Amino acid sequence: MEGEEQTSLWNKETVPKVMKIVSTRLPQRDLISLLLVSPWLHRTLLSSPSLWLAIDLREMNNAGDRLIAAVSLPRYQHVKQISLEFARDIDDGHLEILKNKCLDSLQGLESLNLNGCQKISDKGIEAITSCCHKLKVFSIYWNVRATDIGVKHLVTNCKHIIDLNLSGCKNLSERSLQLVADHYQELESLNLTRCVKMTDSGLQQILIRCSFLRSLNLYALSSFTDETYKKISVLSHLRFLDLCGAQNLSDEGLSCIAKCKNLVSLNLTWCVRVTDMGVIAIAEGCTSLEFLSWGN
């Protein structure tokens, strides 16, 4: 009997205290798994608000239906983060259902990851962004259906974006960059990897108007000129810069970039015009640098 009382006391008092600490540190999927361990854990976790601030459906099947089912539950009415990275079976239709039936639950959403969701087009972007006016982080890596129209919907509906990943969206043009520059002047992180239609004029607008950028990823973009690379020097807050494959970047351009005193990470791989002279300028100017990749 004494052992049973101790177990009951453990479950009633100790387990809730421990889980209150642990629940803030474990990934959501691990917490969901713990729901099945015991009735005590189940009750404790169900009462933990932090568990219901994120929906993680990465790489899952039937993600569209799962998302609708989750957001429809009262416990997810304050969800802050949704990740659908490489999730399957989600398309524009699911996002339109969310707009029509779950609008209230998405009002506080701050982070949305649609990376690799190939069935989502401008229409889906319009639907989901119209629900999330407080969105700060938006990622849509490797979406070949998104166009400048989708970016137009994003900047119209979501005014507070500070982290934007458009990597691999090959149908976006400099018009998208102009829209970003016009509406997101507080932007801190921008990823344009393999956005092959971008031109000097669009990127220059970003460099001029988005002065708070801390991270800029221009990986595998060879179309920009050295004159544009020189203008990166105005980004005084920049810490991460990826210029891998910048075939037009010269030592002169790199010497200008060396004025970014806060750089911590710089990728110069496959920058074929860069020589020792340019790298020495970086070494002398960027004294906080922790990572440098250079060579072919």
CSV table of C-alpha atoms in Angstrom, one decimal:
chain,number,residue,atom,x,y,z
A,1,MET,CA,0.0,0.0,0.0
A,2,GLU,CA,2.9,2.4,0.9
A,3,GLY,CA,4.4,1.7,-2.5
A,4,GLU,CA,1.2,2.5,-4.3
A,5,GLU,CA,0.8,5.8,-2.3
A,6,GLN,CA,4.4,6.8,-3.3
A,7,THR,CA,3.7,6.0,-7.0
A,8,SER,CA,0.5,8.0,-6.8
A,9,LEU,CA,2.3,10.9,-5.2
A,10,TRP,CA,5.0,10.7,-7.9
A,11,ASN,CA,2.4,10.8,-10.6
A,12,LYS,CA,0.4,13.6,-9.2
A,13,GLU,CA,3.2,15.9,-8.0
A,14,THR,CA,6.6,15.0,-9.4
A,15,VAL,CA,5.6,14.1,-13.0
A,16,PRO,CA,3.8,17.5,-13.7
A,17,LYS,CA,6.8,19.4,-12.3
A,18,VAL,CA,9.3,17.5,-14.4
A,19,MET,CA,7.2,17.7,-17.5
A,20,LYS,CA,6.7,21.5,-17.1
A,21,ILE,CA,10.5,21.8,-17.4
A,22,VAL,CA,11.0,19.1,-20.1
A,23,SER,CA,8.1,20.2,-22.3
A,24,THR,CA,9.9,23.5,-23.2
A,25,ARG,CA,13.0,21.7,-24.4
A,26,LEU,CA,11.8,18.7,-26.4
A,27,PRO,CA,10.7,18.7,-30.0
A,28,GLN,CA,7.0,18.6,-30.5
A,29,ARG,CA,7.0,15.1,-32.1
A,30,ASP,CA,8.7,13.7,-29.0
A,31,LEU,CA,6.1,15.4,-26.8
A,32,ILE,CA,3.3,13.9,-28.8
A,33,SER,CA,4.9,10.4,-28.4
A,34,LEU,CA,4.9,10.9,-24.6
A,35,LEU,CA,1.2,11.3,-24.7
A,36,LEU,CA,0.9,7.5,-25.2
A,37,VAL,CA,3.3,6.6,-22.3
A,38,SER,CA,0.8,6.9,-19.4
A,39,PRO,CA,-2.5,8.5,-18.4
A,40,TRP,CA,-0.6,10.8,-16.0
A,41,LEU,CA,1.7,12.1,-18.7
A,42,HIS,CA,-1.2,12.4,-21.1
A,43,ARG,CA,-3.1,14.6,-18.7
A,44,THR,CA,-0.1,16.7,-17.8
A,45,LEU,CA,0.9,17.3,-21.4
A,46,LEU,CA,-2.6,18.1,-22.5
A,47,SER,CA,-2.6,21.0,-20.0
A,48,SER,CA,0.7,22.3,-21.3
A,49,PRO,CA,0.1,25.3,-23.6
A,50,SER,CA,3.5,25.1,-25.2
A,51,LEU,CA,2.6,21.8,-26.8
A,52,TRP,CA,-0.1,23.3,-28.9
A,53,LEU,CA,1.8,26.3,-30.2
A,54,ALA,CA,3.4,24.3,-33.1
A,55,ILE,CA,2.2,21.9,-35.7
A,56,ASP,CA,4.9,19.8,-37.2
A,57,LEU,CA,3.9,17.7,-40.3
A,58,ARG,CA,7.3,17.5,-42.0
A,59,GLU,CA,7.6,14.7,-44.5
A,60,MET,CA,4.2,13.3,-43.5
A,61,ASN,CA,1.6,11.7,-45.8
A,62,ASN,CA,-1.9,13.2,-46.0
A,63,ALA,CA,-0.5,16.4,-44.6
A,64,GLY,CA,-3.4,18.6,-45.9
A,65,ASP,CA,-6.1,16.6,-44.2
A,66,ARG,CA,-4.0,16.3,-41.0
A,67,LEU,CA,-3.4,20.1,-40.9
A,68,ILE,CA,-7.1,20.9,-41.3
A,69,ALA,CA,-8.0,18.4,-38.6
A,70,ALA,CA,-5.4,19.8,-36.2
A,71,VAL,CA,-6.2,23.5,-36.7
A,72,SER,CA,-9.9,22.7,-36.2
A,73,LEU,CA,-9.2,21.6,-32.6
A,74,PRO,CA,-9.7,24.2,-29.9
A,75,ARG,CA,-6.3,23.4,-28.4
A,76,TYR,CA,-4.6,24.7,-31.5
A,77,GLN,CA,-6.4,28.0,-31.5
A,78,HIS,CA,-3.2,29.9,-30.6
A,79,VAL,CA,-0.8,28.0,-32.9
A,80,LYS,CA,2.4,30.0,-33.7
A,81,GLN,CA,4.4,27.7,-36.0
A,82,ILE,CA,3.4,25.4,-38.8
A,83,SER,CA,5.9,23.2,-40.7
A,84,LEU,CA,4.9,21.4,-43.8
A,85,GLU,CA,8.5,20.9,-45.1
A,86,PHE,CA,8.4,18.2,-47.8
A,87,ALA,CA,5.0,17.1,-46.6
A,88,ARG,CA,2.9,15.1,-49.1
A,89,ASP,CA,-0.7,15.4,-50.2
A,90,ILE,CA,-1.2,19.1,-49.5
A,91,ASP,CA,-2.4,21.5,-52.2
A,92,ASP,CA,-4.2,24.8,-52.8
A,93,GLY,CA,-7.5,23.3,-51.9
A,94,HIS,CA,-6.4,22.5,-48.4
A,95,LEU,CA,-5.2,26.0,-47.8
A,96,GLU,CA,-8.5,27.4,-49.1
A,97,ILE,CA,-10.4,25.2,-46.6
A,98,LEU,CA,-8.2,26.6,-43.8
A,99,LYS,CA,-9.0,30.1,-44.9
A,100,ASN,CA,-12.8,29.4,-45.0
A,101,LYS,CA,-13.1,27.3,-41.8
A,102,CYS,CA,-10.1,27.9,-39.5
A,103,LEU,CA,-9.4,31.6,-40.0
A,104,ASP,CA,-9.5,32.5,-36.3
A,105,SER,CA,-7.0,29.8,-35.3
A,106,LEU,CA,-4.4,31.2,-37.7
A,107,GLN,CA,-4.6,34.8,-36.6
A,108,GLY,CA,-1.5,34.5,-34.3
A,109,LEU,CA,0.6,32.4,-36.7
A,110,GLU,CA,4.2,33.7,-36.8
A,111,SER,CA,6.1,31.0,-38.8
A,112,LEU,CA,5.0,29.0,-41.9
A,113,ASN,CA,7.3,26.5,-43.6
A,114,LEU,CA,6.0,25.3,-47.0
A,115,ASN,CA,9.4,24.1,-48.3
A,116,GLY,CA,9.1,21.5,-51.0
A,117,CYS,CA,5.3,21.6,-51.2
A,118,GLN,CA,5.2,21.4,-55.0
A,119,LYS,CA,1.4,21.4,-55.3
A,120,ILE,CA,1.0,24.8,-53.8
A,121,SER,CA,0.7,27.7,-56.2
A,122,ASP,CA,0.0,31.5,-56.1
A,123,LYS,CA,-3.6,30.6,-55.3
A,124,GLY,CA,-2.6,28.7,-52.2
A,125,ILE,CA,-0.2,31.4,-51.1
A,126,GLU,CA,-3.0,34.0,-51.4
A,127,ALA,CA,-5.3,31.8,-49.3
A,128,ILE,CA,-3.0,31.0,-46.4
A,129,THR,CA,-1.3,34.4,-46.2
A,130,SER,CA,-4.7,36.1,-45.9
A,131,CYS,CA,-5.2,34.3,-42.6
A,132,CYS,CA,-1.8,35.1,-41.1
A,133,HIS,CA,-1.3,38.8,-40.8
A,134,LYS,CA,1.2,38.4,-37.9
A,135,LEU,CA,3.5,36.1,-39.9
A,136,LYS,CA,7.2,36.9,-39.4
A,137,VAL,CA,8.9,33.8,-41.0
A,138,PHE,CA,7.8,32.5,-44.4
A,139,SER,CA,9.7,29.8,-46.3
A,140,ILE,CA,8.7,28.3,-49.7
A,141,TYR,CA,11.9,26.6,-50.9
A,142,TRP,CA,11.9,24.7,-54.1
A,143,ASN,CA,8.5,25.8,-55.4
A,144,VAL,CA,8.5,26.1,-59.2
A,145,ARG,CA,4.8,27.1,-59.3
A,146,ALA,CA,5.1,30.3,-57.3
A,147,THR,CA,5.4,33.5,-59.3
A,148,ASP,CA,5.7,37.2,-58.6
A,149,ILE,CA,1.9,37.1,-58.1
A,150,GLY,CA,2.4,34.9,-55.1
A,151,VAL,CA,4.9,37.3,-53.6
A,152,LYS,CA,2.5,40.1,-54.3
A,153,HIS,CA,-0.1,38.3,-52.2
A,154,LEU,CA,2.5,37.7,-49.4
A,155,VAL,CA,3.6,41.4,-49.1
A,156,THR,CA,-0.1,42.6,-49.3
A,157,ASN,CA,-1.3,40.2,-46.5
A,158,CYS,CA,1.7,39.9,-44.3
A,159,LYS,CA,3.4,43.2,-43.3
A,160,HIS,CA,5.8,41.9,-40.6
A,161,ILE,CA,8.0,39.4,-42.4
A,162,ILE,CA,11.6,39.4,-41.1
A,163,ASP,CA,12.8,36.0,-42.4
A,164,LEU,CA,12.0,35.1,-46.1
A,165,ASN,CA,13.2,32.0,-47.9
A,166,LEU,CA,12.5,32.0,-51.7
A,167,SER,CA,15.3,29.5,-52.5
A,168,GLY,CA,14.7,27.5,-55.7
A,169,CYS,CA,11.6,29.5,-56.7
A,170,LYS,CA,12.9,29.7,-60.3
A,171,ASN,CA,9.9,31.6,-61.7
A,172,LEU,CA,10.3,34.6,-59.5
A,173,SER,CA,11.7,37.7,-61.2
A,174,GLU,CA,13.2,41.0,-60.1
A,175,ARG,CA,9.6,42.2,-59.6
A,176,SER,CA,9.5,40.0,-56.5
A,177,LEU,CA,12.7,41.6,-55.2
A,178,GLN,CA,11.1,45.1,-55.8
A,179,LEU,CA,8.1,44.0,-53.9
A,180,VAL,CA,10.2,42.7,-51.0
A,181,ALA,CA,12.3,45.9,-51.0
A,182,ASP,CA,9.2,48.1,-50.9
A,183,HIS,CA,7.4,46.3,-48.1
A,184,TYR,CA,10.0,44.5,-45.9
A,185,GLN,CA,12.5,47.1,-44.9
A,186,GLU,CA,12.9,45.5,-41.5
A,187,LEU,CA,13.9,42.2,-43.2
A,188,GLU,CA,16.7,40.3,-41.4
A,189,SER,CA,17.2,37.2,-43.5
A,190,LEU,CA,16.7,36.6,-47.2
A,191,ASN,CA,17.5,33.4,-49.2
A,192,LEU,CA,17.5,33.7,-53.0
A,193,THR,CA,19.4,30.5,-53.8
A,194,ARG,CA,18.9,29.5,-57.4
A,195,CYS,CA,16.4,32.2,-58.1
A,196,VAL,CA,17.9,32.4,-61.6
A,197,LYS,CA,15.6,35.2,-63.0
A,198,MET,CA,16.9,37.8,-60.5
A,199,THR,CA,18.8,40.8,-62.0
A,200,ASP,CA,21.1,43.6,-60.7
A,201,SER,CA,18.3,46.1,-60.4
A,202,GLY,CA,16.2,44.0,-58.1
A,203,LEU,CA,19.0,43.0,-55.8
A,204,GLN,CA,20.2,46.6,-55.6
A,205,GLN,CA,16.8,47.7,-54.4
A,206,ILE,CA,17.1,45.0,-51.6
A,207,LEU,CA,20.6,46.2,-50.6
A,208,ILE,CA,19.5,49.9,-50.6
A,209,ARG,CA,16.3,49.5,-48.7
A,210,CYS,CA,16.7,46.4,-46.5
A,211,SER,CA,19.5,47.8,-44.4
A,212,PHE,CA,18.8,45.5,-41.4
A,213,LEU,CA,19.7,42.3,-43.2
A,214,ARG,CA,21.8,39.9,-41.1
A,215,SER,CA,21.7,37.0,-43.5
A,216,LEU,CA,21.9,37.0,-47.3
A,217,ASN,CA,22.1,33.9,-49.4
A,218,LEU,CA,22.9,34.3,-53.1
A,219,TYR,CA,24.1,30.7,-53.6
A,220,ALA,CA,24.3,29.6,-57.3
A,221,LEU,CA,23.5,32.9,-58.8
A,222,SER,CA,26.0,34.0,-61.5
A,223,SER,CA,24.0,36.8,-63.2
A,224,PHE,CA,24.8,39.7,-60.8
A,225,THR,CA,27.6,42.1,-61.7
A,226,ASP,CA,30.6,43.2,-59.7
A,227,GLU,CA,29.0,46.6,-59.3
A,228,THR,CA,26.1,45.1,-57.5
A,229,TYR,CA,28.3,43.0,-55.2
A,230,LYS,CA,30.1,46.1,-54.2
A,231,LYS,CA,26.8,47.5,-52.8
A,232,ILE,CA,26.6,44.7,-50.3
A,233,SER,CA,29.1,46.9,-48.3
A,234,VAL,CA,26.1,49.0,-47.1
A,235,LEU,CA,24.8,46.2,-45.0
A,236,SER,CA,26.4,47.0,-41.7
A,237,HIS,CA,24.5,44.4,-39.8
A,238,LEU,CA,25.3,41.5,-42.1
A,239,ARG,CA,26.6,38.4,-40.4
A,240,PHE,CA,26.0,35.6,-43.0
A,241,LEU,CA,26.8,35.9,-46.7
A,242,ASP,CA,26.7,33.1,-49.3
A,243,LEU,CA,28.2,34.0,-52.7
A,244,CYS,CA,29.0,30.5,-53.9
A,245,GLY,CA,29.2,30.6,-57.7
A,246,ALA,CA,29.4,34.4,-58.0
A,247,GLN,CA,31.4,34.3,-61.2
A,248,ASN,CA,31.5,38.1,-61.7
A,249,LEU,CA,32.8,38.9,-58.2
A,250,SER,CA,36.2,40.4,-58.4
A,251,ASP,CA,38.9,41.3,-55.8
A,252,GLU,CA,37.7,44.9,-56.0
A,253,GLY,CA,34.1,43.9,-55.2
A,254,LEU,CA,35.3,41.7,-52.3
A,255,SER,CA,37.3,44.5,-50.9
A,256,CYS,CA,34.1,46.5,-50.7
A,257,ILE,CA,32.3,43.6,-49.0
A,258,ALA,CA,35.2,43.6,-46.4
A,259,LYS,CA,33.5,46.8,-45.0
A,260,CYS,CA,30.9,44.5,-43.5
A,261,LYS,CA,32.7,44.4,-40.2
A,262,ASN,CA,30.2,42.0,-38.5
A,263,LEU,CA,30.5,39.1,-41.0
A,264,VAL,CA,30.8,35.8,-39.2
A,265,SER,CA,30.3,33.4,-42.2
A,266,LEU,CA,31.3,33.9,-45.8
A,267,ASN,CA,31.1,31.4,-48.7
A,268,LEU,CA,33.2,32.3,-51.7
A,269,THR,CA,33.4,28.8,-53.2
A,270,TRP,CA,33.5,28.8,-57.1
A,271,CYS,CA,34.1,32.6,-57.1
A,272,VAL,CA,36.5,32.1,-60.0
A,273,ARG,CA,37.8,35.7,-60.3
A,274,VAL,CA,38.7,36.1,-56.6
A,275,THR,CA,42.4,35.9,-55.8
A,276,ASP,CA,44.5,36.1,-52.7
A,277,MET,CA,44.2,39.9,-52.8
A,278,GLY,CA,40.5,39.8,-52.2
A,279,VAL,CA,40.7,37.2,-49.5
A,280,ILE,CA,43.4,39.2,-47.7
A,281,ALA,CA,41.0,42.2,-47.8
A,282,ILE,CA,38.3,40.1,-46.1
A,283,ALA,CA,40.8,38.9,-43.5
A,284,GLU,CA,41.8,42.4,-42.6
A,285,GLY,CA,38.4,43.9,-42.7
A,286,CYS,CA,36.1,41.2,-41.2
A,287,THR,CA,37.9,40.4,-38.0
A,288,SER,CA,34.8,38.6,-36.5
A,289,LEU,CA,34.8,36.0,-39.3
A,290,GLU,CA,34.5,32.4,-38.0
A,291,PHE,CA,33.9,30.6,-41.3
A,292,LEU,CA,35.3,31.2,-44.8
A,293,SER,CA,35.0,28.9,-47.8
A,294,TRP,CA,37.1,29.7,-50.8
A,295,GLY,CA,38.3,27.8,-53.8
A,296,ASN,CA,37.0,25.6,-56.7
